[in-house]
Amino acid sequence: MARERDHLYITVPNLFRCPISMDVMRSPVSLCTGVTYDRASIQHWLESGHDTCPATMQTLQSKDVIPNLTLRRLINLWAQSHGPSSPASSPSLSSQHLASLVQFLQSDNQSEKFSQNIVHSLSRAADFARGSDENRRFVASFDGFVTTIVGVLNREGVEIEVLESVIKVLDSIFPQIGVNELLSRLMVKSNGNFLASIRLVLQKGSLSSKIESVRVLDSIALDAESKRLIAEKEGLLSVLNDLLSSETDQNLHSAVFSCLASVSVTRSIKAELVQFGLVRVITSTLLNPDTNTPLAEKSLKLLSTIATCAEGRSAISGEEKCAGAVAERLMKVSRGATEDGVAVLWSVCCMLGDKRARESVAGGNGVAKVLLVMQSGYGEGHFVRRMCGDLVKVLSVGLGLGLRYDTKTIHIMPC
């Protein structure tokens, strides 16, 4: 199917597409510069106050447009030859399209019609980039494109719809090698404007835009400086936390948990998350039988991060059902998430020595679950195996089972 979609992209002649909207032209008209556009698109451009040709940026001696009847006939013949399944509206981009889009984005015009045109063009670019890896490379590597769209985020007073469309493009191209690093550098240089725009989308954007914004944030949290900037941006952590209570979508919650885990690099950040009541939210997530596996895994990852500070361990201990909920998820998630769960249990049951947490884990058949993890293929000397051994000791004492284990084997024996 991917091959077929790629084929659809290249069978649409670029000559038939408007340089502004990137759609096949329905009513092609030419300016005095000789460049042809779709009538609706060029009228929006001219009515927005421009006196230049969008493609060439030449000053227009006249704003009159002349119908390009020859091109219109060619487009009609081409559309008829492809039948009703014609890919006339399938996403397609060329270097000329992106060059025009860069010029539009660099304009200071913020009229309503201009913004609508930009939103449409950026959405088309995002849809095209999501079509294939080749498409994504083409968009991401186009000279000046990424820098220009990030520049839109750095402006003040940009309409929310435009910001959402920029985020949509960034979300579609960040998997491309090198894009994350470039975005991170641009974010660091933006003096907070970049993050302020993302915060606005998180507060007022659509659900899909919120998810895309959180993923973009997570993708650019690459080093200590970028993580610190994201975590310390005024109100950003609070906004992310608020999404967990104001929205119920599991994809959004999963993205938020992942992002918070990424930026939690200092004790003060982790302590702030604890103050937000995040441990209670994670506990509810783990206890919910409808929670999907990806969300459960992100929950355990974030909880293991929080558990590395004293405030986090205390909060986990104080949440009555948290340790038991973690134990219940062991071996029902990925290997990495199981390791995160074991680390959380070890932190509160062994390191903190919390009696209530031990009882909660032991009362839910936690010893058997820990033993199962211990015997599930972790190598000799693996830190998880050692933590499991410690957990078996403290949990079996609480239950009066009198178990002992051989550190050189994976066998558990009664004393």
Tab-separated table of C-alpha atoms in Angstrom:
chain	number	residue	atom	x	y	z
A	1	MET	CA	0.000	0.000	0.000
A	2	ALA	CA	2.873	2.346	0.803
A	3	ARG	CA	4.214	1.858	-2.693
A	4	GLU	CA	0.803	2.640	-4.136
A	5	ARG	CA	0.447	5.800	-2.070
A	6	ASP	CA	3.929	6.955	-3.106
A	7	HIS	CA	2.910	6.284	-6.693
A	8	LEU	CA	-0.171	8.451	-6.256
A	9	TYR	CA	1.970	11.320	-5.080
A	10	ILE	CA	4.191	11.324	-8.163
A	11	THR	CA	1.431	10.783	-10.741
A	12	VAL	CA	-0.115	14.158	-9.929
A	13	PRO	CA	1.746	16.671	-12.124
A	14	ASN	CA	3.120	19.524	-10.035
A	15	LEU	CA	2.088	21.884	-12.826
A	16	PHE	CA	-1.542	21.157	-11.913
A	17	ARG	CA	-1.171	22.129	-8.254
A	18	CYS	CA	-1.534	25.617	-6.848
A	19	PRO	CA	1.791	26.834	-5.337
A	20	ILE	CA	-0.182	28.226	-2.376
A	21	SER	CA	-2.756	25.586	-1.406
A	22	MET	CA	-0.897	22.607	-2.916
A	23	ASP	CA	-4.261	21.340	-4.200
A	24	VAL	CA	-4.979	20.607	-7.835
A	25	MET	CA	-6.280	23.886	-9.253
A	26	ARG	CA	-9.984	24.121	-9.943
A	27	SER	CA	-9.849	27.574	-11.523
A	28	PRO	CA	-6.257	28.356	-12.595
A	29	VAL	CA	-5.475	32.034	-13.118
A	30	SER	CA	-2.197	33.737	-13.975
A	31	LEU	CA	-0.623	36.895	-12.581
A	32	CYS	CA	1.323	39.377	-14.646
A	33	THR	CA	4.493	37.527	-13.587
A	34	GLY	CA	3.318	34.486	-15.539
A	35	VAL	CA	2.870	32.255	-12.463
A	36	THR	CA	-0.453	30.429	-12.230
A	37	TYR	CA	-2.445	29.905	-9.028
A	38	ASP	CA	-5.859	28.672	-8.053
A	39	ARG	CA	-8.213	31.660	-8.097
A	40	ALA	CA	-9.386	31.271	-4.476
A	41	SER	CA	-5.848	31.021	-3.111
A	42	ILE	CA	-4.387	33.996	-4.946
A	43	GLN	CA	-7.422	36.129	-4.119
A	44	HIS	CA	-6.864	35.403	-0.427
A	45	TRP	CA	-3.223	36.424	-0.858
A	46	LEU	CA	-4.000	39.672	-2.621
A	47	GLU	CA	-6.911	40.595	-0.355
A	48	SER	CA	-4.595	40.169	2.633
A	49	GLY	CA	-2.698	43.236	1.442
A	50	HIS	CA	0.171	41.697	-0.503
A	51	ASP	CA	1.421	43.297	-3.697
A	52	THR	CA	3.902	40.573	-4.651
A	53	CYS	CA	3.815	37.294	-6.528
A	54	PRO	CA	3.967	34.542	-3.838
A	55	ALA	CA	6.249	32.270	-5.831
A	56	THR	CA	8.735	34.866	-7.115
A	57	MET	CA	8.163	37.698	-4.596
A	58	GLN	CA	8.270	40.140	-7.520
A	59	THR	CA	6.310	43.361	-6.996
A	60	LEU	CA	3.137	43.189	-9.047
A	61	GLN	CA	2.646	45.903	-11.637
A	62	SER	CA	-0.997	44.826	-11.785
A	63	LYS	CA	-3.175	42.695	-9.502
A	64	ASP	CA	-5.383	41.592	-12.355
A	65	VAL	CA	-5.644	37.837	-12.901
A	66	ILE	CA	-6.148	36.131	-16.255
A	67	PRO	CA	-7.859	32.712	-16.518
A	68	ASN	CA	-5.430	30.087	-17.769
A	69	LEU	CA	-7.875	28.220	-20.014
A	70	THR	CA	-5.260	25.964	-21.569
A	71	LEU	CA	-4.100	24.676	-18.205
A	72	ARG	CA	-7.683	24.265	-17.064
A	73	ARG	CA	-8.458	22.048	-20.061
A	74	LEU	CA	-5.350	19.954	-19.397
A	75	ILE	CA	-6.338	19.487	-15.760
A	76	ASN	CA	-9.853	18.444	-16.746
A	77	LEU	CA	-8.556	15.945	-19.312
A	78	TRP	CA	-6.111	14.510	-16.791
A	79	ALA	CA	-8.819	14.201	-14.110
A	80	GLN	CA	-11.176	12.435	-16.561
A	81	SER	CA	-8.491	9.971	-17.606
A	82	HIS	CA	-7.953	8.992	-13.961
A	83	GLY	CA	-11.653	8.450	-13.307
A	84	PRO	CA	-13.526	9.075	-10.050
A	85	SER	CA	-10.653	7.706	-7.971
A	86	SER	CA	-8.341	10.438	-9.196
A	87	PRO	CA	-5.758	11.395	-6.600
A	88	ALA	CA	-6.436	15.059	-7.236
A	89	SER	CA	-6.756	15.757	-3.560
A	90	SER	CA	-4.006	13.425	-2.331
A	91	PRO	CA	-1.199	15.181	-0.470
A	92	SER	CA	1.754	16.173	-2.604
A	93	LEU	CA	4.633	18.587	-2.173
A	94	SER	CA	7.378	19.965	-4.337
A	95	SER	CA	10.342	22.190	-3.654
A	96	GLN	CA	8.352	25.088	-5.073
A	97	HIS	CA	5.495	24.373	-2.680
A	98	LEU	CA	7.771	24.381	0.346
A	99	ALA	CA	9.622	27.474	-0.851
A	100	SER	CA	6.318	29.316	-1.179
A	101	LEU	CA	5.209	28.101	2.235
A	102	VAL	CA	8.450	29.333	3.813
A	103	GLN	CA	7.858	32.759	2.262
A	104	PHE	CA	4.301	32.853	3.561
A	105	LEU	CA	5.407	31.926	7.061
A	106	GLN	CA	8.054	34.620	7.069
A	107	SER	CA	5.424	37.231	6.269
A	108	ASP	CA	4.148	39.466	9.077
A	109	ASN	CA	0.621	39.301	7.729
A	110	GLN	CA	-1.810	37.937	10.326
A	111	SER	CA	-5.155	38.517	8.646
A	112	GLU	CA	-7.840	35.882	9.071
A	113	LYS	CA	-7.742	34.727	5.451
A	114	PHE	CA	-3.954	34.586	5.458
A	115	SER	CA	-4.006	32.480	8.632
A	116	GLN	CA	-6.558	30.109	7.124
A	117	ASN	CA	-4.344	29.654	4.094
A	118	ILE	CA	-1.305	28.939	6.283
A	119	VAL	CA	-3.251	26.430	8.379
A	120	HIS	CA	-4.351	24.591	5.249
A	121	SER	CA	-0.847	24.563	3.743
A	122	LEU	CA	0.812	23.354	6.943
A	123	SER	CA	-1.787	20.626	7.394
A	124	ARG	CA	-1.095	19.445	3.875
A	125	ALA	CA	2.625	19.392	4.617
A	126	ALA	CA	2.038	17.344	7.776
A	127	ASP	CA	-0.216	14.857	5.977
A	128	PHE	CA	2.365	14.485	3.238
A	129	ALA	CA	5.203	13.929	5.746
A	130	ARG	CA	3.227	11.188	7.470
A	131	GLY	CA	2.809	9.361	4.189
A	132	SER	CA	6.247	7.740	4.141
A	133	ASP	CA	9.800	7.998	5.450
A	134	GLU	CA	10.863	9.461	2.125
A	135	ASN	CA	8.257	12.192	2.414
A	136	ARG	CA	9.350	12.970	5.969
A	137	ARG	CA	12.993	13.264	4.904
A	138	PHE	CA	12.018	15.583	2.075
A	139	VAL	CA	10.102	17.967	4.350
A	140	ALA	CA	12.538	17.840	7.278
A	141	SER	CA	15.615	18.441	5.144
A	142	PHE	CA	14.210	21.282	3.029
A	143	ASP	CA	16.483	24.283	3.482
A	144	GLY	CA	15.153	26.616	6.171
A	145	PHE	CA	11.769	24.934	6.582
A	146	VAL	CA	12.115	23.667	10.165
A	147	THR	CA	13.750	26.909	11.325
A	148	THR	CA	10.985	28.945	9.718
A	149	ILE	CA	8.052	27.061	11.243
A	150	VAL	CA	9.718	27.158	14.662
A	151	GLY	CA	10.007	30.901	14.137
A	152	VAL	CA	6.210	31.035	14.033
A	153	LEU	CA	6.129	29.562	17.551
A	154	ASN	CA	8.483	32.299	18.703
A	155	ARG	CA	6.091	35.075	17.667
A	156	GLU	CA	3.523	36.700	19.901
A	157	GLY	CA	-0.160	36.972	19.069
A	158	VAL	CA	-0.275	34.077	16.601
A	159	GLU	CA	-3.714	32.501	16.264
A	160	ILE	CA	-4.157	29.182	18.036
A	161	GLU	CA	-5.113	27.440	14.776
A	162	VAL	CA	-1.784	28.435	13.230
A	163	LEU	CA	0.132	27.226	16.282
A	164	GLU	CA	-1.725	23.912	16.145
A	165	SER	CA	-0.841	23.426	12.491
A	166	VAL	CA	2.848	24.142	13.204
A	167	ILE	CA	2.814	21.580	16.020
A	168	LYS	CA	1.182	19.085	13.683
A	169	VAL	CA	4.047	19.457	11.223
A	170	LEU	CA	6.701	19.158	13.938
A	171	ASP	CA	5.029	16.035	15.297
A	172	SER	CA	5.045	14.500	11.819
A	173	ILE	CA	8.762	15.076	11.177
A	174	PHE	CA	10.515	14.724	14.549
A	175	PRO	CA	11.113	10.957	14.037
A	176	GLN	CA	13.468	11.959	11.214
A	177	ILE	CA	17.121	11.744	12.272
A	178	GLY	CA	18.526	15.100	13.344
A	179	VAL	CA	15.207	16.920	13.686
A	180	ASN	CA	14.982	16.452	17.457
A	181	GLU	CA	18.441	17.914	17.942
A	182	LEU	CA	17.644	20.908	15.736
A	183	LEU	CA	14.332	21.548	17.519
A	184	SER	CA	16.032	21.292	20.893
A	185	ARG	CA	18.675	23.851	19.902
A	186	LEU	CA	16.058	26.230	18.515
A	187	MET	CA	13.992	25.853	21.678
A	188	VAL	CA	16.979	26.704	23.876
A	189	LYS	CA	17.646	29.856	21.814
A	190	SER	CA	14.036	31.034	21.821
A	191	ASN	CA	14.069	32.701	25.273
A	192	GLY	CA	10.948	30.810	26.286
A	193	ASN	CA	8.673	31.899	23.422
A	194	PHE	CA	8.748	28.430	21.866
A	195	LEU	CA	7.568	26.832	25.102
A	196	ALA	CA	5.012	29.584	25.728
A	197	SER	CA	3.336	28.759	22.401
A	198	ILE	CA	3.259	25.055	23.218
A	199	ARG	CA	1.778	25.842	26.625
A	200	LEU	CA	-0.976	27.817	24.903
A	201	VAL	CA	-1.820	24.866	22.661
A	202	LEU	CA	-1.870	22.566	25.693
A	203	GLN	CA	-4.370	24.893	27.339
A	204	LYS	CA	-6.622	25.835	24.424
A	205	GLY	CA	-5.930	23.443	21.582
A	206	SER	CA	-7.848	20.404	20.391
A	207	LEU	CA	-7.222	16.991	21.928
A	208	SER	CA	-5.100	15.859	18.977
A	209	SER	CA	-3.046	19.063	19.162
A	210	LYS	CA	-2.464	18.539	22.881
A	211	ILE	CA	-1.192	15.016	22.273
A	212	GLU	CA	1.078	16.227	19.471
A	213	SER	CA	2.401	19.080	21.643
A	214	VAL	CA	3.306	16.745	24.497
A	215	ARG	CA	5.061	14.380	22.090
A	216	VAL	CA	7.063	17.265	20.641
A	217	LEU	CA	8.076	18.357	24.153
A	218	ASP	CA	9.150	14.820	24.991
A	219	SER	CA	11.132	14.526	21.768
A	220	ILE	CA	13.207	17.670	22.427
A	221	ALA	CA	14.029	16.832	26.056
A	222	LEU	CA	17.421	15.523	25.002
A	223	ASP	CA	19.942	16.880	27.498
A	224	ALA	CA	20.141	18.507	30.912
A	225	GLU	CA	19.660	22.026	29.581
A	226	SER	CA	16.615	21.309	27.415
A	227	LYS	CA	14.999	19.219	30.164
A	228	ARG	CA	15.590	21.954	32.720
A	229	LEU	CA	14.089	24.611	30.454
A	230	ILE	CA	10.960	22.554	29.868
A	231	ALA	CA	10.560	21.723	33.561
A	232	GLU	CA	11.211	25.269	34.746
A	233	LYS	CA	9.112	27.102	32.171
A	234	GLU	CA	6.577	28.972	34.244
A	235	GLY	CA	3.438	26.895	34.630
A	236	LEU	CA	4.319	24.228	32.054
A	237	LEU	CA	4.562	21.318	34.513
A	238	SER	CA	1.321	22.452	36.106
A	239	VAL	CA	-0.416	22.555	32.724
A	240	LEU	CA	0.802	19.040	31.917
A	241	ASN	CA	-0.456	17.829	35.278
A	242	ASP	CA	-3.816	19.537	34.746
A	243	LEU	CA	-4.298	17.577	31.537
A	244	LEU	CA	-4.413	14.381	33.570
A	245	SER	CA	-7.531	15.569	35.364
A	246	SER	CA	-9.191	17.585	32.602
A	247	GLU	CA	-8.798	14.954	29.858
A	248	THR	CA	-9.533	11.225	29.939
A	249	ASP	CA	-7.858	10.118	26.707
A	250	GLN	CA	-5.333	7.373	27.449
A	251	ASN	CA	-3.062	8.371	24.571
A	252	LEU	CA	-2.764	11.857	26.061
A	253	HIS	CA	-2.121	10.509	29.558
A	254	SER	CA	0.541	8.169	28.183
A	255	ALA	CA	2.266	11.054	26.406
A	256	VAL	CA	2.139	13.240	29.535
A	257	PHE	CA	3.567	10.494	31.776
A	258	SER	CA	6.386	9.897	29.286
A	259	CYS	CA	7.204	13.604	29.049
A	260	LEU	CA	7.185	14.105	32.823
A	261	ALA	CA	9.505	11.133	33.269
A	262	SER	CA	11.877	12.608	30.674
A	263	VAL	CA	12.169	16.025	32.323
A	264	SER	CA	12.327	14.795	35.939
A	265	VAL	CA	16.094	15.087	36.251
A	266	THR	CA	16.448	16.921	39.562
A	267	ARG	CA	15.101	16.329	43.030
A	268	SER	CA	13.247	19.647	43.010
A	269	ILE	CA	11.358	18.713	39.829
A	270	LYS	CA	10.390	15.322	41.224
A	271	ALA	CA	9.302	16.929	44.496
A	272	GLU	CA	7.133	19.368	42.541
A	273	LEU	CA	5.417	16.508	40.748
A	274	VAL	CA	4.776	14.836	44.100
A	275	GLN	CA	3.152	18.023	45.355
A	276	PHE	CA	0.824	17.942	42.360
A	277	GLY	CA	-0.559	14.650	43.690
A	278	LEU	CA	0.857	12.675	40.795
A	279	VAL	CA	1.340	9.504	42.853
A	280	ARG	CA	-2.403	9.377	43.478
A	281	VAL	CA	-3.100	9.812	39.771
A	282	ILE	CA	-0.671	7.028	38.853
A	283	THR	CA	-2.166	4.725	41.473
A	284	SER	CA	-5.661	5.262	40.078
A	285	THR	CA	-4.322	4.577	36.592
A	286	LEU	CA	-2.714	1.290	37.626
A	287	LEU	CA	-5.829	0.183	39.538
A	288	ASN	CA	-8.117	0.911	36.592
A	289	PRO	CA	-8.821	-2.385	34.776
A	290	ASP	CA	-9.456	-0.454	31.562
A	291	THR	CA	-5.956	1.034	31.513
A	292	ASN	CA	-4.171	-0.184	28.395
A	293	THR	CA	-0.682	-1.677	28.511
A	294	PRO	CA	1.222	1.299	27.016
A	295	LEU	CA	-0.295	3.650	29.606
A	296	ALA	CA	0.464	1.221	32.447
A	297	GLU	CA	4.070	1.008	31.278
A	298	LYS	CA	4.462	4.796	31.149
A	299	SER	CA	2.881	5.002	34.624
A	300	LEU	CA	5.433	2.585	36.069
A	301	LYS	CA	8.290	4.446	34.386
A	302	LEU	CA	7.237	7.764	35.886
A	303	LEU	CA	6.621	6.210	39.298
A	304	SER	CA	10.096	4.639	39.323
A	305	THR	CA	11.542	8.061	38.514
A	306	ILE	CA	9.621	9.703	41.360
A	307	ALA	CA	10.703	6.911	43.719
A	308	THR	CA	14.341	7.997	43.434
A	309	CYS	CA	13.712	10.964	45.735
A	310	ALA	CA	12.697	10.913	49.411
A	311	GLU	CA	9.523	12.886	48.748
A	312	GLY	CA	8.500	10.381	46.110
A	313	ARG	CA	9.084	7.347	48.306
A	314	SER	CA	7.139	8.979	51.117
A	315	ALA	CA	4.207	9.744	48.777
A	316	ILE	CA	4.161	6.177	47.432
A	317	SER	CA	4.212	4.861	50.972
A	318	GLY	CA	1.396	7.196	51.954
A	319	GLU	CA	-0.818	6.068	49.074
A	320	GLU	CA	-2.327	2.954	50.583
A	321	LYS	CA	-2.990	0.983	47.399
A	322	CYS	CA	-0.012	2.119	45.330
A	323	ALA	CA	2.485	-0.659	46.121
A	324	GLY	CA	-0.167	-3.331	45.685
A	325	ALA	CA	-1.208	-1.842	42.334
A	326	VAL	CA	2.398	-1.927	41.169
A	327	ALA	CA	2.819	-5.551	42.234
A	328	GLU	CA	-0.351	-6.512	40.387
A	329	ARG	CA	1.110	-5.173	37.107
A	330	LEU	CA	4.370	-7.142	37.331
A	331	MET	CA	4.880	-9.530	34.394
A	332	LYS	CA	1.791	-8.086	32.671
A	333	VAL	CA	3.830	-5.375	31.003
A	334	SER	CA	7.090	-5.199	29.073
A	335	ARG	CA	10.386	-6.284	30.581
A	336	GLY	CA	11.474	-2.668	31.048
A	337	ALA	CA	8.213	-1.746	32.774
A	338	THR	CA	8.499	-4.797	35.028
A	339	GLU	CA	11.964	-3.611	36.036
A	340	ASP	CA	10.486	-0.190	36.826
A	341	GLY	CA	7.841	-1.845	38.989
A	342	VAL	CA	10.398	-3.890	40.897
A	343	ALA	CA	12.470	-0.747	41.488
A	344	VAL	CA	9.419	1.014	42.963
A	345	LEU	CA	8.635	-1.896	45.304
A	346	TRP	CA	12.249	-2.194	46.411
A	347	SER	CA	12.395	1.552	47.106
A	348	VAL	CA	9.466	1.522	49.521
A	349	CYS	CA	9.611	-2.014	50.933
A	350	CYS	CA	13.363	-2.378	51.335
A	351	MET	CA	15.027	1.024	51.150
A	352	LEU	CA	12.301	2.909	53.033
A	353	GLY	CA	11.251	-0.165	55.008
A	354	ASP	CA	7.579	0.769	54.979
A	355	LYS	CA	5.491	-1.846	56.755
A	356	ARG	CA	2.209	-0.858	55.118
A	357	ALA	CA	3.703	-1.170	51.651
A	358	ARG	CA	5.048	-4.620	52.504
A	359	GLU	CA	1.675	-5.745	53.751
A	360	SER	CA	-0.037	-4.351	50.663
A	361	VAL	CA	2.312	-6.231	48.337
A	362	ALA	CA	2.302	-9.452	50.357
A	363	GLY	CA	-1.475	-9.412	50.770
A	364	GLY	CA	-1.962	-9.354	47.008
A	365	ASN	CA	0.109	-12.482	46.391
A	366	GLY	CA	3.075	-10.207	45.752
A	367	VAL	CA	5.659	-12.765	46.889
A	368	ALA	CA	4.646	-15.150	44.104
A	369	LYS	CA	4.787	-12.318	41.565
A	370	VAL	CA	8.257	-11.237	42.700
A	371	LEU	CA	9.436	-14.859	42.565
A	372	LEU	CA	8.084	-15.143	39.040
A	373	VAL	CA	10.045	-12.050	38.006
A	374	MET	CA	13.123	-13.455	39.700
A	375	GLN	CA	12.886	-16.691	37.722
A	376	SER	CA	11.936	-15.122	34.381
A	377	GLY	CA	15.335	-15.032	32.721
A	378	TYR	CA	17.168	-12.126	34.319
A	379	GLY	CA	20.882	-12.861	34.168
A	380	GLU	CA	23.197	-13.714	37.028
A	381	GLY	CA	24.048	-10.550	38.956
A	382	HIS	CA	21.309	-8.513	37.290
A	383	PHE	CA	20.253	-5.681	39.594
A	384	VAL	CA	16.566	-6.607	39.241
A	385	ARG	CA	17.277	-10.148	40.414
A	386	ARG	CA	19.107	-8.795	43.444
A	387	MET	CA	16.237	-6.440	44.268
A	388	CYS	CA	13.799	-9.322	43.928
A	389	GLY	CA	15.895	-11.313	46.387
A	390	ASP	CA	15.715	-8.461	48.890
A	391	LEU	CA	11.960	-8.208	48.393
A	392	VAL	CA	11.469	-11.944	48.953
A	393	LYS	CA	13.311	-11.644	52.250
A	394	VAL	CA	11.296	-8.766	53.675
A	395	LEU	CA	7.957	-9.944	52.316
A	396	SER	CA	8.353	-13.555	53.483
A	397	VAL	CA	9.282	-12.379	56.980
A	398	GLY	CA	6.075	-10.356	57.136
A	399	LEU	CA	4.054	-13.387	56.076
A	400	GLY	CA	5.958	-15.799	58.323
A	401	LEU	CA	6.835	-17.999	55.369
A	402	GLY	CA	10.441	-18.531	56.392
A	403	LEU	CA	11.773	-18.533	52.819
A	404	ARG	CA	15.431	-18.376	51.925
A	405	TYR	CA	17.093	-18.218	48.547
A	406	ASP	CA	20.409	-19.275	47.067
A	407	THR	CA	22.171	-16.276	45.518
A	408	LYS	CA	23.933	-18.528	43.023
A	409	THR	CA	20.723	-20.063	41.696
A	410	ILE	CA	17.191	-18.998	40.989
A	411	HIS	CA	15.703	-21.529	43.390
A	412	ILE	CA	13.605	-20.529	46.404
A	413	MET	CA	13.471	-23.010	49.293
A	414	PRO	CA	11.688	-23.259	52.656
A	415	CYS	CA	13.918	-23.007	55.699
